[in-house]
Each structure stands twice: as structure tokens, then as C-alpha cells.
Tab-separated table of C-alpha atoms and ligand atoms in Angstrom:
chain	number	residue	atom	x	y	z
A	754	MET	CA	121.677	-289.631	-7.070
A	755	ASN	CA	118.574	-288.034	-8.441
A	756	ASP	CA	118.657	-284.839	-6.511
A	757	ILE	CA	119.668	-282.860	-9.612
A	758	GLN	CA	117.038	-280.271	-8.804
A	759	THR	CA	118.981	-279.080	-5.926
A	760	ILE	CA	121.074	-277.129	-8.434
A	761	GLU	CA	118.163	-274.673	-8.664
A	762	PRO	CA	117.479	-272.138	-5.866
A	763	LYS	CA	114.966	-273.409	-3.345
A	764	VAL	CA	112.254	-270.751	-3.782
A	765	GLU	CA	109.188	-272.606	-4.988
A	766	ASP	CA	106.952	-269.829	-6.274
A	767	PRO	CA	108.678	-266.487	-5.653
A	768	ILE	CA	105.646	-264.456	-6.748
A	769	LYS	CA	103.149	-266.320	-4.648
A	770	ASP	CA	105.570	-266.402	-1.630
A	771	SER	CA	106.169	-262.613	-1.633
A	772	ALA	CA	102.460	-261.834	-2.303
A	773	SER	CA	101.400	-263.960	0.753
A	774	ASN	CA	104.218	-262.320	2.711
A	775	ASN	CA	102.539	-258.960	2.327
A	776	GLU	CA	98.972	-260.061	3.040
A	777	GLY	CA	97.919	-259.481	6.681
A	778	SER	CA	101.472	-259.094	7.784
A	779	MET	CA	103.159	-256.111	9.319
A	780	LYS	CA	106.611	-257.485	8.437
A	781	PRO	CA	108.168	-255.541	5.617
A	782	GLN	CA	109.041	-257.556	2.649
A	783	SER	CA	112.813	-257.940	1.978
A	784	SER	CA	114.262	-255.997	-0.915
A	785	GLY	CA	115.404	-259.278	-2.422
A	786	ARG	CA	111.941	-260.880	-2.338
A	787	GLU	CA	110.253	-257.751	-3.638
A	788	SER	CA	112.550	-257.356	-6.609
A	789	GLN	CA	112.164	-261.051	-7.298
A	790	SER	CA	108.484	-260.645	-7.401
A	791	GLN	CA	108.718	-257.716	-9.870
A	792	GLN	CA	111.320	-259.622	-11.922
A	793	GLY	CA	108.893	-262.472	-12.118
A	794	ASP	CA	106.398	-260.126	-13.714
A	795	TYR	CA	108.688	-258.980	-16.497
A	796	LEU	CA	111.488	-261.428	-17.103
A	797	TYR	CA	111.565	-265.134	-18.150
A	798	PRO	CA	111.498	-267.464	-15.279
A	799	TRP	CA	114.897	-268.911	-16.078
A	800	VAL	CA	116.385	-265.498	-15.033
A	801	ARG	CA	116.615	-267.055	-11.619
A	802	PRO	CA	118.842	-265.627	-8.907
A	803	TYR	CA	120.845	-267.348	-6.180
A	804	TYR	CA	119.545	-267.420	-2.624
A	805	GLU	CA	116.238	-267.890	-0.839
A	806	ASP	CA	116.205	-264.148	-0.265
A	807	PRO	CA	118.000	-262.900	-3.467
A	808	LEU	CA	120.669	-260.404	-3.406
A	809	VAL	CA	119.867	-257.101	-5.148
A	810	MET	CA	123.224	-255.469	-6.044
A	811	SER	CA	123.429	-251.803	-6.245
A	812	SER	CA	127.135	-250.962	-6.476
A	813	ALA	CA	130.586	-252.543	-6.448
A	814	GLU	CA	134.272	-251.770	-6.273
A	815	GLY	CA	137.116	-254.229	-6.614
A	816	VAL	CA	136.065	-257.446	-4.670
A	817	TRP	CA	133.428	-255.499	-2.578
A	818	VAL	CA	129.745	-255.475	-3.459
A	819	ARG	CA	126.836	-253.501	-1.969
A	820	ASP	CA	123.175	-254.456	-2.035
A	821	VAL	CA	120.327	-251.972	-2.027
A	822	ASP	CA	120.040	-252.198	1.735
A	823	ASP	CA	123.653	-251.169	2.026
A	824	ASN	CA	124.952	-254.475	3.215
A	825	GLN	CA	128.453	-255.171	2.052
A	826	PHE	CA	129.689	-258.503	0.644
A	827	LEU	CA	133.135	-259.787	-0.303
A	828	ASP	CA	132.720	-261.108	-3.747
A	829	LEU	CA	134.585	-264.425	-4.441
A	830	PHE	CA	132.541	-265.296	-7.497
A	831	ALA	CA	133.028	-262.125	-9.657
A	832	GLY	CA	129.827	-262.458	-11.633
A	833	ILE	CA	130.791	-265.994	-12.605
A	834	LEU	CA	134.587	-265.431	-12.930
A	835	THR	CA	134.071	-262.356	-15.089
A	836	THR	CA	135.142	-259.114	-13.271
A	837	SER	CA	138.699	-260.462	-13.700
A	838	ILE	CA	140.379	-257.224	-12.466
A	839	GLY	CA	137.602	-256.207	-9.990
A	840	HIS	CA	134.344	-254.409	-10.256
A	841	CYS	CA	134.286	-251.040	-11.874
A	842	HIS	CA	138.048	-250.854	-12.408
A	843	PRO	CA	138.890	-247.247	-12.952
A	844	VAL	CA	141.069	-247.887	-16.066
A	845	VAL	CA	138.207	-249.725	-17.718
A	846	GLN	CA	135.773	-247.048	-16.700
A	847	GLU	CA	137.876	-244.395	-18.239
A	848	ALA	CA	138.380	-246.312	-21.484
A	849	VAL	CA	134.750	-246.959	-21.890
A	850	HIS	CA	133.587	-243.365	-21.084
A	851	GLU	CA	136.206	-242.042	-23.588
A	852	GLN	CA	135.167	-244.488	-26.320
A	853	MET	CA	131.453	-244.050	-25.828
A	854	ALA	CA	131.855	-240.279	-26.253
A	855	ARG	CA	133.769	-240.799	-29.516
A	856	LEU	CA	132.317	-243.790	-31.395
A	857	GLY	CA	129.800	-246.191	-29.813
A	858	HIS	CA	128.877	-248.628	-32.674
A	859	THR	CA	130.000	-249.557	-36.106
A	860	SER	CA	128.981	-253.275	-36.875
A	861	THR	CA	131.431	-255.541	-38.682
A	862	LEU	CA	130.795	-253.721	-41.994
A	863	TYR	CA	133.415	-251.004	-41.017
A	864	ILE	CA	136.946	-251.287	-39.750
A	865	THR	CA	137.935	-249.950	-36.382
A	866	GLU	CA	141.499	-249.786	-35.179
A	867	GLY	CA	140.318	-250.731	-31.731
A	868	GLN	CA	139.171	-254.206	-32.838
A	869	ILE	CA	142.482	-254.813	-34.628
A	870	GLU	CA	144.451	-253.705	-31.508
A	871	ALA	CA	142.271	-256.004	-29.324
A	872	ALA	CA	142.931	-259.003	-31.707
A	873	LYS	CA	146.617	-258.158	-31.720
A	874	SER	CA	146.765	-258.064	-27.917
A	875	LEU	CA	145.184	-261.517	-27.834
A	876	ALA	CA	147.616	-262.912	-30.374
A	877	GLN	CA	150.496	-261.796	-28.109
A	878	ILE	CA	149.441	-264.068	-25.341
A	879	THR	CA	147.877	-267.000	-27.109
A	880	PRO	CA	149.976	-270.167	-27.530
A	881	GLY	CA	151.902	-270.783	-30.804
A	882	GLU	CA	150.330	-269.708	-34.080
A	883	LEU	CA	146.885	-268.935	-32.737
A	884	GLN	CA	146.537	-265.409	-33.935
A	885	THR	CA	143.262	-265.030	-36.031
A	886	THR	CA	140.242	-263.823	-33.990
A	887	CYS	CA	136.558	-263.661	-34.501
A	888	PHE	CA	134.780	-261.459	-31.920
A	889	THR	CA	131.223	-262.056	-30.797
A	890	ASN	CA	129.261	-261.127	-27.728
A	891	SER	CA	129.161	-264.162	-25.386
A	892	GLY	CA	130.837	-267.567	-24.592
A	893	THR	CA	127.880	-269.159	-26.299
A	894	GLU	CA	128.532	-267.480	-29.552
A	895	ALA	CA	132.276	-268.006	-29.261
A	896	VAL	CA	131.602	-271.829	-28.902
A	897	GLU	CA	129.246	-271.664	-31.844
A	898	SER	CA	131.861	-269.925	-33.930
A	899	ALA	CA	134.502	-272.487	-32.983
A	900	ILE	CA	132.245	-275.355	-33.948
A	901	ALA	CA	131.375	-273.753	-37.221
A	902	THR	CA	134.980	-273.095	-37.879
A	903	ALA	CA	136.068	-276.674	-37.304
A	904	ARG	CA	133.181	-277.918	-39.502
A	905	LEU	CA	133.986	-275.568	-42.302
A	906	TYR	CA	137.741	-276.399	-42.152
A	907	THR	CA	137.499	-280.135	-41.895
A	908	GLY	CA	134.266	-280.553	-44.105
A	909	ARG	CA	133.063	-282.895	-41.359
A	910	HIS	CA	130.202	-282.664	-38.902
A	911	GLU	CA	130.677	-284.803	-35.790
A	912	ILE	CA	131.934	-283.205	-32.517
A	913	VAL	CA	133.194	-285.164	-29.471
A	914	ALA	CA	132.458	-283.175	-26.349
A	915	LEU	CA	132.738	-284.303	-22.719
A	916	ARG	CA	130.108	-285.247	-20.287
A	917	LEU	CA	129.418	-282.784	-17.416
A	918	SER	CA	130.417	-280.006	-19.671
A	919	TYR	CA	128.722	-276.644	-19.897
A	920	SER	CA	129.004	-274.795	-23.237
A	921	GLY	CA	126.195	-272.196	-23.388
A	922	ARG	CA	122.496	-271.715	-23.811
A	923	SER	CA	121.894	-271.799	-27.547
A	924	THR	CA	120.300	-274.831	-29.050
A	925	LEU	CA	123.673	-276.278	-30.184
A	926	THR	CA	125.705	-275.324	-27.087
A	927	SER	CA	122.868	-276.445	-24.727
A	928	HIS	CA	123.094	-279.917	-26.238
A	929	MET	CA	126.964	-279.839	-26.296
A	930	THR	CA	126.392	-279.271	-22.525
A	931	ALA	CA	126.176	-282.641	-20.758
A	932	GLN	CA	124.256	-281.913	-17.518
A	933	ARG	CA	120.536	-282.540	-17.677
A	934	ALA	CA	119.538	-279.401	-15.767
A	935	TRP	CA	121.283	-277.108	-18.276
A	936	ARG	CA	120.160	-278.783	-21.500
A	937	LEU	CA	117.123	-277.510	-23.260
A	938	PRO	CA	114.534	-280.293	-22.818
A	939	PHE	CA	113.977	-281.113	-26.442
A	940	GLY	CA	115.911	-283.028	-29.092
A	941	GLY	CA	119.573	-282.834	-29.162
A	942	ALA	CA	122.311	-281.394	-31.316
A	943	SER	CA	123.006	-283.389	-34.505
A	944	GLY	CA	126.441	-285.054	-34.609
A	945	VAL	CA	127.450	-284.287	-30.914
A	946	VAL	CA	128.654	-287.261	-28.813
A	947	HIS	CA	130.092	-287.188	-25.372
A	948	ALA	CA	133.049	-288.982	-23.914
A	949	ARG	CA	133.487	-289.436	-20.087
A	950	SER	CA	134.546	-286.368	-18.100
A	951	PRO	CA	138.180	-286.723	-17.007
A	952	TYR	CA	137.116	-286.558	-13.406
A	953	PRO	CA	139.820	-288.201	-11.219
A	954	TYR	CA	137.942	-288.019	-7.966
A	955	ARG	CA	135.093	-290.031	-9.340
A	956	SER	CA	137.082	-292.250	-11.645
A	957	PRO	CA	136.191	-295.967	-11.153
A	958	VAL	CA	139.842	-296.854	-11.341
A	959	GLY	CA	141.055	-294.351	-8.703
A	960	ASP	CA	142.846	-290.995	-9.280
A	961	GLY	CA	146.323	-292.348	-9.967
A	962	ALA	CA	148.187	-292.539	-13.316
A	963	GLU	CA	145.821	-295.326	-14.498
A	964	CYS	CA	142.779	-292.983	-14.518
A	965	SER	CA	144.325	-291.177	-17.515
A	966	ASP	CA	144.409	-294.522	-19.450
A	967	PHE	CA	140.814	-295.069	-18.511
A	968	PHE	CA	139.514	-291.668	-19.803
A	969	ILE	CA	141.598	-291.828	-22.962
A	970	ASP	CA	140.342	-295.352	-23.723
A	971	ASP	CA	136.851	-294.099	-23.297
A	972	LEU	CA	137.464	-291.170	-25.729
A	973	VAL	CA	138.697	-293.687	-28.292
A	974	GLU	CA	135.777	-296.001	-27.642
A	975	VAL	CA	133.228	-293.104	-28.027
A	976	ILE	CA	134.809	-292.246	-31.364
A	977	GLU	CA	134.939	-295.821	-32.511
A	978	THR	CA	131.369	-296.751	-31.363
A	979	THR	CA	129.286	-293.516	-31.712
A	980	THR	CA	130.764	-291.674	-34.706
A	981	GLY	CA	131.526	-292.557	-38.294
A	982	GLY	CA	135.208	-292.288	-37.359
A	983	GLN	CA	135.670	-288.936	-38.984
A	984	PRO	CA	135.144	-286.350	-36.272
A	985	ALA	CA	135.452	-282.672	-36.955
A	986	ALA	CA	136.806	-281.870	-33.575
A	987	PHE	CA	137.239	-282.861	-29.845
A	988	PHE	CA	135.876	-279.984	-27.766
A	989	ALA	CA	136.732	-279.528	-24.012
A	990	GLU	CA	136.843	-277.047	-21.257
A	991	THR	CA	140.308	-276.897	-19.741
A	992	ILE	CA	138.855	-277.070	-16.275
A	993	GLN	CA	135.154	-278.064	-16.331
A	994	GLY	CA	133.602	-275.046	-14.716
A	995	VAL	CA	129.929	-275.536	-14.082
A	996	ALA	CA	130.728	-279.194	-13.375
A	997	GLY	CA	132.487	-278.027	-10.291
A	998	TYR	CA	136.051	-277.253	-11.470
A	999	ILE	CA	137.067	-280.737	-12.673
A	1000	VAL	CA	140.771	-280.757	-13.319
A	1001	PRO	CA	141.743	-283.504	-15.851
A	1002	PRO	CA	144.877	-285.715	-15.121
A	1003	PRO	CA	148.250	-284.140	-15.994
A	1004	ASP	CA	148.769	-285.940	-19.403
A	1005	TYR	CA	145.095	-285.976	-20.418
A	1006	PHE	CA	144.983	-283.209	-22.960
A	1007	GLN	CA	148.216	-284.209	-24.707
A	1008	ARG	CA	146.883	-287.656	-25.229
A	1009	ALA	CA	143.395	-286.408	-26.179
A	1010	ALA	CA	144.890	-284.111	-28.700
A	1011	GLU	CA	146.821	-287.005	-30.168
A	1012	VAL	CA	143.743	-289.160	-30.347
A	1013	ILE	CA	141.617	-286.582	-32.171
A	1014	ARG	CA	144.385	-285.673	-34.557
A	1015	SER	CA	144.943	-289.303	-35.326
A	1016	TYR	CA	141.313	-289.319	-36.644
A	1017	GLY	CA	141.864	-286.092	-38.596
A	1018	GLY	CA	139.889	-283.863	-36.264
A	1019	LEU	CA	140.730	-280.552	-34.506
A	1020	PHE	CA	141.367	-279.963	-30.915
A	1021	ILE	CA	139.292	-277.152	-29.549
A	1022	ILE	CA	139.769	-275.749	-25.980
A	1023	ASP	CA	137.220	-273.661	-24.065
A	1024	GLU	CA	138.990	-271.121	-21.911
A	1025	VAL	CA	135.793	-269.169	-21.101
A	1026	GLN	CA	136.371	-269.807	-17.343
A	1027	ALA	CA	140.018	-270.778	-17.085
A	1028	GLY	CA	141.489	-268.140	-19.341
A	1029	PHE	CA	143.394	-264.917	-18.756
A	1030	GLY	CA	145.674	-265.919	-15.927
A	1031	ARG	CA	143.083	-267.404	-13.662
A	1032	THR	CA	144.840	-270.782	-13.282
A	1033	GLY	CA	148.057	-269.121	-12.306
A	1034	LYS	CA	151.562	-268.863	-13.882
A	1035	HIS	CA	150.178	-269.014	-17.460
A	1036	TRP	CA	147.745	-266.877	-19.404
A	1037	PHE	CA	145.668	-269.859	-20.494
A	1038	GLY	CA	144.791	-273.014	-18.628
A	1039	ILE	CA	145.765	-275.385	-21.429
A	1040	GLU	CA	149.361	-274.173	-21.068
A	1041	HIS	CA	149.626	-276.227	-17.959
A	1042	TRP	CA	149.190	-279.303	-20.126
A	1043	ASP	CA	151.784	-278.149	-22.570
A	1044	VAL	CA	149.716	-278.785	-25.716
A	1045	GLU	CA	148.708	-276.382	-28.423
A	1046	PRO	CA	145.083	-276.372	-29.291
A	1047	ASP	CA	143.869	-275.696	-32.966
A	1048	ILE	CA	141.028	-273.352	-31.758
A	1049	MET	CA	140.562	-271.469	-28.469
A	1050	VAL	CA	137.258	-270.063	-27.125
A	1051	MET	CA	137.285	-267.188	-24.572
A	1052	ALA	CA	134.719	-264.932	-22.990
A	1053	LYS	CA	133.796	-263.999	-19.366
A	1054	GLY	CA	136.988	-262.384	-17.875
A	1055	ILE	CA	138.305	-261.093	-21.233
A	1056	ALA	CA	136.746	-257.586	-20.868
A	1057	ASN	CA	136.034	-257.306	-17.103
A	1058	GLY	CA	132.242	-257.697	-17.611
A	1059	PHE	CA	131.705	-256.228	-21.028
A	1060	PRO	CA	130.082	-258.675	-23.436
A	1061	VAL	CA	132.931	-260.035	-25.542
A	1062	GLY	CA	133.389	-263.628	-26.851
A	1063	ALA	CA	136.437	-264.483	-28.881
A	1064	THR	CA	137.309	-267.502	-31.065
A	1065	VAL	CA	141.004	-267.706	-31.915
A	1066	THR	CA	142.653	-270.037	-34.406
A	1067	ARG	CA	145.541	-270.351	-36.892
A	1068	PRO	CA	145.281	-268.261	-40.046
A	1069	GLU	CA	144.847	-271.313	-42.366
A	1070	ILE	CA	141.968	-272.526	-40.320
A	1071	ALA	CA	140.151	-269.242	-40.222
A	1072	GLU	CA	140.651	-269.086	-44.049
A	1073	ALA	CA	137.981	-271.819	-44.341
A	1074	TRP	CA	135.199	-269.393	-43.154
A	1075	GLN	CA	134.856	-266.855	-46.022
A	1076	GLY	CA	131.282	-265.777	-45.160
A	1077	PRO	CA	129.378	-263.810	-45.886
A	1078	SER	CA	128.616	-263.444	-42.132
A	1079	ILE	CA	128.114	-260.489	-39.915
A	1080	ALA	CA	128.099	-259.858	-36.106
A	1081	THR	CA	126.138	-256.629	-35.512
A	1082	PHE	CA	127.636	-256.138	-32.057
A	1083	GLY	CA	130.794	-258.388	-32.508
A	1084	GLY	CA	133.879	-256.151	-32.042
A	1085	ASN	CA	131.775	-253.288	-30.712
A	1086	PRO	CA	134.030	-250.315	-30.115
A	1087	ILE	CA	133.088	-249.836	-26.468
A	1088	ALA	CA	133.464	-253.543	-25.725
A	1089	MET	CA	136.769	-253.578	-27.538
A	1090	ALA	CA	137.951	-250.525	-25.464
A	1091	ALA	CA	136.987	-252.358	-22.262
A	1092	MET	CA	138.891	-255.379	-23.464
A	1093	ARG	CA	142.046	-253.517	-24.360
A	1094	ALA	CA	141.845	-251.626	-20.971
A	1095	THR	CA	141.386	-254.999	-19.152
A	1096	GLN	CA	144.262	-256.620	-21.002
A	1097	ASN	CA	146.592	-253.605	-20.209
A	1098	VAL	CA	145.846	-253.836	-16.643
A	1099	MET	CA	146.263	-257.596	-16.563
A	1100	ASN	CA	149.720	-257.203	-18.215
A	1101	ARG	CA	150.792	-254.470	-15.939
A	1102	GLU	CA	149.778	-256.432	-12.840
A	1103	ASP	CA	151.132	-259.744	-14.180
A	1104	VAL	CA	147.899	-261.512	-13.255
A	1105	PRO	CA	149.178	-265.062	-14.026
A	1106	THR	CA	151.718	-264.583	-11.139
A	1107	ARG	CA	149.284	-262.898	-8.885
A	1108	ALA	CA	146.713	-265.644	-9.395
A	1109	HIS	CA	149.377	-268.337	-8.580
A	1110	GLU	CA	150.318	-266.593	-5.314
A	1111	ARG	CA	146.889	-265.681	-4.094
A	1112	GLY	CA	145.566	-269.110	-5.370
A	1113	THR	CA	148.251	-270.857	-3.197
A	1114	GLN	CA	147.172	-268.848	-0.190
A	1115	LEU	CA	143.490	-269.563	-0.843
A	1116	ARG	CA	144.111	-273.296	-1.394
A	1117	LEU	CA	146.137	-273.668	1.810
A	1118	GLY	CA	143.168	-272.211	3.752
A	1119	LEU	CA	140.573	-274.445	1.958
A	1120	ASP	CA	142.677	-277.507	2.492
A	1121	GLN	CA	142.662	-276.763	6.278
A	1122	LEU	CA	138.841	-276.757	6.130
A	1123	ARG	CA	138.906	-280.101	4.317
A	1124	ASP	CA	141.059	-281.458	7.144
A	1125	LYS	CA	138.527	-280.164	9.680
A	1126	TYR	CA	135.241	-281.293	8.029
A	1127	SER	CA	134.696	-284.788	6.899
A	1128	TRP	CA	131.906	-283.691	4.556
A	1129	VAL	CA	134.459	-281.889	2.360
A	1130	GLY	CA	135.357	-284.644	-0.071
A	1131	GLU	CA	137.896	-282.753	-2.213
A	1132	VAL	CA	139.366	-279.424	-2.719
A	1133	ARG	CA	140.620	-279.007	-6.255
A	1134	GLY	CA	141.476	-276.395	-8.853
A	1135	MET	CA	144.289	-274.195	-10.060
A	1136	GLY	CA	145.154	-270.680	-9.171
A	1137	LEU	CA	142.140	-268.519	-8.334
A	1138	MET	CA	139.778	-271.188	-9.493
A	1139	GLN	CA	139.177	-273.463	-6.510
A	1140	GLY	CA	136.305	-275.797	-5.901
A	1141	ILE	CA	135.079	-277.583	-2.704
A	1142	GLU	CA	133.119	-280.824	-3.374
A	1143	LEU	CA	130.713	-281.805	-0.662
A	1144	VAL	CA	129.825	-285.379	0.145
A	1145	THR	CA	127.778	-287.066	2.821
A	1146	ASP	CA	130.862	-289.090	3.766
A	1147	ARG	CA	134.342	-289.680	2.282
A	1148	ALA	CA	133.875	-293.445	2.013
A	1149	THR	CA	130.763	-293.482	-0.269
A	1150	LYS	CA	131.439	-289.982	-1.757
A	1151	THR	CA	127.713	-289.484	-2.145
A	1152	PRO	CA	127.372	-285.919	-3.538
A	1153	ASP	CA	125.696	-283.654	-0.788
A	1154	GLY	CA	123.802	-280.892	-2.783
A	1155	GLY	CA	121.785	-280.284	0.356
A	1156	ARG	CA	124.571	-279.149	2.490
A	1157	ALA	CA	126.077	-277.075	-0.471
A	1158	GLU	CA	122.786	-275.317	-0.717
A	1159	LYS	CA	122.904	-274.447	3.133
A	1160	LEU	CA	126.563	-273.459	2.795
A	1161	LEU	CA	125.722	-271.088	-0.081
A	1162	GLU	CA	123.085	-269.371	2.120
A	1163	ALA	CA	125.466	-269.429	5.152
A	1164	THR	CA	128.265	-267.671	3.124
A	1165	LYS	CA	125.829	-264.892	2.258
A	1166	GLU	CA	124.922	-264.561	5.961
A	1167	GLU	CA	128.724	-264.208	6.570
A	1168	GLY	CA	128.881	-261.390	3.864
A	1169	LEU	CA	130.585	-263.557	1.345
A	1170	LEU	CA	129.704	-264.468	-2.252
A	1171	VAL	CA	130.609	-267.864	-3.740
A	1172	GLY	CA	129.220	-269.943	-6.565
A	1173	ARG	CA	127.773	-273.449	-6.805
A	1174	GLY	CA	128.205	-276.175	-9.304
A	1175	GLY	CA	128.507	-279.893	-9.954
A	1176	LEU	CA	125.959	-282.240	-11.431
A	1177	PHE	CA	124.126	-282.368	-8.043
A	1178	GLY	CA	124.814	-278.714	-7.004
A	1179	HIS	CA	127.275	-280.243	-4.546
A	1180	VAL	CA	130.348	-278.201	-5.348
A	1181	ILE	CA	131.181	-274.665	-3.926
A	1182	ARG	CA	133.066	-272.629	-6.552
A	1183	VAL	CA	135.418	-269.845	-5.737
A	1184	GLY	CA	136.742	-267.518	-8.579
A	1185	PRO	CA	137.368	-263.940	-7.489
A	1186	SER	CA	139.056	-260.951	-9.189
A	1187	LEU	CA	142.661	-261.768	-10.076
A	1188	LEU	CA	143.666	-258.646	-8.288
A	1189	ILE	CA	142.264	-259.810	-4.974
A	1190	THR	CA	144.751	-258.939	-2.200
A	1191	GLU	CA	146.403	-261.080	0.536
A	1192	ASP	CA	144.300	-259.439	3.244
A	1193	GLU	CA	141.112	-259.917	1.237
A	1194	ILE	CA	141.870	-263.628	0.832
A	1195	GLU	CA	142.548	-263.866	4.544
A	1196	GLU	CA	139.186	-262.092	5.324
A	1197	ALA	CA	137.345	-264.409	2.759
A	1198	LEU	CA	138.818	-267.531	4.414
A	1199	LYS	CA	137.722	-266.274	7.845
A	1200	ARG	CA	134.157	-265.808	6.496
A	1201	PHE	CA	134.147	-269.048	4.618
A	1202	GLY	CA	135.343	-270.887	7.817
A	1203	ALA	CA	132.505	-269.236	9.776
A	1204	ALA	CA	129.937	-270.348	7.217
A	1205	CYS	CA	131.201	-273.893	7.359
A	1206	GLU	CA	130.896	-273.834	11.058
A	1207	ARG	CA	127.263	-272.869	10.582
A	1208	VAL	CA	126.391	-275.825	8.543
A	1209	ASP	CA	128.485	-278.402	10.382
A	1210	GLY	CA	126.620	-281.206	12.067
B	1374	PLP	C1	133.070	-273.041	-20.197
B	1374	PLP	C2	131.946	-272.255	-20.683
B	1374	PLP	N1	131.668	-272.100	-21.902
B	1374	PLP	C3	130.763	-271.364	-22.483
B	1374	PLP	C4	129.888	-270.658	-21.715
B	1374	PLP	C5	128.875	-269.779	-22.259
B	1374	PLP	O1	129.114	-268.400	-21.998
B	1374	PLP	P1	127.993	-267.314	-21.930
B	1374	PLP	O2	127.220	-267.486	-20.736
B	1374	PLP	O3	128.811	-266.055	-22.014
B	1374	PLP	O4	127.177	-267.442	-23.197
B	1374	PLP	C6	130.015	-270.670	-20.237
B	1374	PLP	C7	129.259	-269.955	-19.447
B	1374	PLP	O5	129.180	-270.202	-18.123
B	1374	PLP	C8	131.113	-271.509	-19.719
B	1374	PLP	O6	131.398	-271.647	-18.509
């Protein structure tokens, strides 16, 4: 179980590798390796691409991506579930060009109608009384804002998060994150404790109704044993994304919300990956659990690739944060224009229904692959957020990060882009544009099936 390093791409020393590739060899260096070598000269090493021979993207449209060598790929990962209505959507392009020519920047010191309109459009789809928004530039900042809001409102400090979570790359959010590889390797965040991930497939009491009792008991025990009994909030992703699309049991969030509220804390839900129709039928993942959070966190798909983070809460909770505070780029006019255009297209296309329909088609195809290959332990997810957990065998359920790494490479060979996750890098993650068509899903399944064939045996 200590193969956590398999999460990272295999290239040992890209700069040395590509340098030695050039020396005394007539073989031209691949564009991917060459770019990686140059990137290594100028960017931090953590800016690390997927694949042994990294993909250098040059253009994209819808779910189709081209690299600098003019190879075409069907994109099932959408820049980590972010180009929610497809790459370079014409409506977003037009809105951005128009806005950029008129007013490109203001800061939060001045009012723009565009920011108010964007917040209003969110309030129309968020559950219940969640209507007051704070715009920032990333999921990380949106999580930070949610935690600050909860602490200011409750006057308390402690946060109960979940193991296997991913919350961002700042000092606080990397320590709310509970996967070793993604945490900054120093200290920890003060006042953050972690309950068990509600992971039915790996529950010690099986995945039936009793597993919910098990996870809720653990949540209570963590509060009772590792906090002062006065937590500010319980913080959870609706579906744990980087962890490999872990879907909590059907009654988990209702019960978890009851628990945290019984201790006087708030319930914060992170919809950075699961939001905006991705899980099908509803706008937000948490609506499947029929419980209203106190604060919601959004980013990624909200503006089809423009940097927007949003923290949404009830007015009386937002009142607790009087400032002063600024976000120089928060609510930037161009980002807001991209967001409004994205939301308009999502409304017009009814993406929750589309994600349900195409997600059902996708799931059917993935389930058939699970039936065919014994190394597929579980297929899980909702709508167009589907994960394939790889194991060495179904009896021991030992995570198989090695095969997942090979499968990631094989999908690229087949002209398909997917993602990878799980504590051991052993889960393949699929999360395409919500406007993906029936034919494109069929084509993607064909390519994914061919990639599975390559790594079988
Ligand atoms: C659930 C979740 N929350 C927060 C974040 C942080 O978002 P960002 O990378 O935009 O800072 C991520 C990023 O993957 C995420 O998956």
C-alpha cells in the first residue's frame, strides 16, 4: 500500500532524459519532451504534466483537442472538469471579446453590473436561501473564503474535514487535503481534523446500509475525541474528486449535517468538481442528498475555463464578514462575462438533463468493461463524473496504480484524454464537457475499450 508515488508521472528527470536523447542520436526529440525540457528551465518542478511523453496542446474545440504535431484527441477530462460546455465555446468567446474591448479590469473597489448579474444567476440555481456570493479566482481561494466565513460567523476555529479530500494548494487548503502526496510537506493547518472518507467500496463493514452508520459514528467520534466539541464547520466535497470520485452513501450528508449542526457548526459543501449539472438531473451534487448546506464552494466549470471561484452562503452568514478585504481580480469583468455566457448556455442546453442522459450512456459502457476485466474493481460516479477503480484482484481489492498508469498512457495512444486519481493513483477519472454528444460518448467508449485491451494481461 506504499506505492503512493505512482500518482506522479513516471518521468524521472525530464531535463536530463531529453538532453541525453539529443546527444549522439539522429532520432528527433518529441515535441512533448522538448517542451517539457524548456518548461523545466523556467517553471517550478511541480508544474508537472501527465504522460511519459507529455501532450503539448495547441488548439481545441468542443471535446476535441489538437497537439502541436496535429494529432487529435477526444477529451474526456476537460482540463480537470472545467471546460464544462466544451473548449472555445463560441458564445463564451464572443462575450469575452466584447467585454475585453469595453472594460477589462476594475478590482472590487468599483461596482460592475456584470458581477451583480453573475451573482444573481448563481442565486437562481443554488438551493434554498443561498444567495450571497464572494467571487475569487480559484477553487483554493473559494475554499479559503468559506472557511474564513464559517470562522467569522461562528466565532470558532476548528474544522472537521474528510480524509482523502482535496481542497487546494494554499497552506490551509493543502492541509485540509488529506492525501499525503498533495499536502505541503511541513506542519499542518491549525484546527483541522479529519473524519473517515465515506467510501463504501472500502468500508470495513461492507457497502450496505450499515456503512453509513459506520461513517457517521466515526464523524461523531472525531469531533468528540479530536476537537474541543465546538467545531466551526464540517467541510466535504459532494463527490471526492481527486480521491477517485468517491460517492458517499445515500443518507450520509443528511446525517452529517445533523451531526455538525447538533454541535453548533456549519455544513460547507465543496461543489468545485460536482457542480453545475455535472452529476445529472440537478444543478448541484448535494441536491441528490436532499440537504441544504450553509455554504457552497464552486470553481472549475463555473466559467468554462476562466478563473472564477465562488463562495455562496445565506445573507446572515455573509454579514459576519464586514472586512475590509479586497480581491484585486475577484469578480473581474472579463471572467464575469465568461461566467454569465457559460451559465446562459448551460440553462439553454439544460445541462443537468444532458449530463444525466449522456452519463447513463457512459456508465452502461463502463459497466460492460467492468464485467469484462477482473482488474476493474468498481465503476462509480454520477452523471458525467465517472470513475473506474483498478485493483489487482476483486477479492483483495489491492489498489493497482501501476495498471492505471499504463491505462492512462494507453488511452493517449488511442487518442483519448482521461484523468487519474485515488490515493494510489489507481482510479481513472472521466469528466467531459456536459455538451458531449451521443456519438462522441460512443466513440470515447470504443477508444477506452481499445486502451483496456492494450493493458489487459
Ligand atoms: C474539490 C476541489 N476543491 C478545491 C480545489 C482547488 O481548486 P483550484 O485548483 O482552482 O485552486 C480543487 C481542485 O482540483 C478541487 O477538486
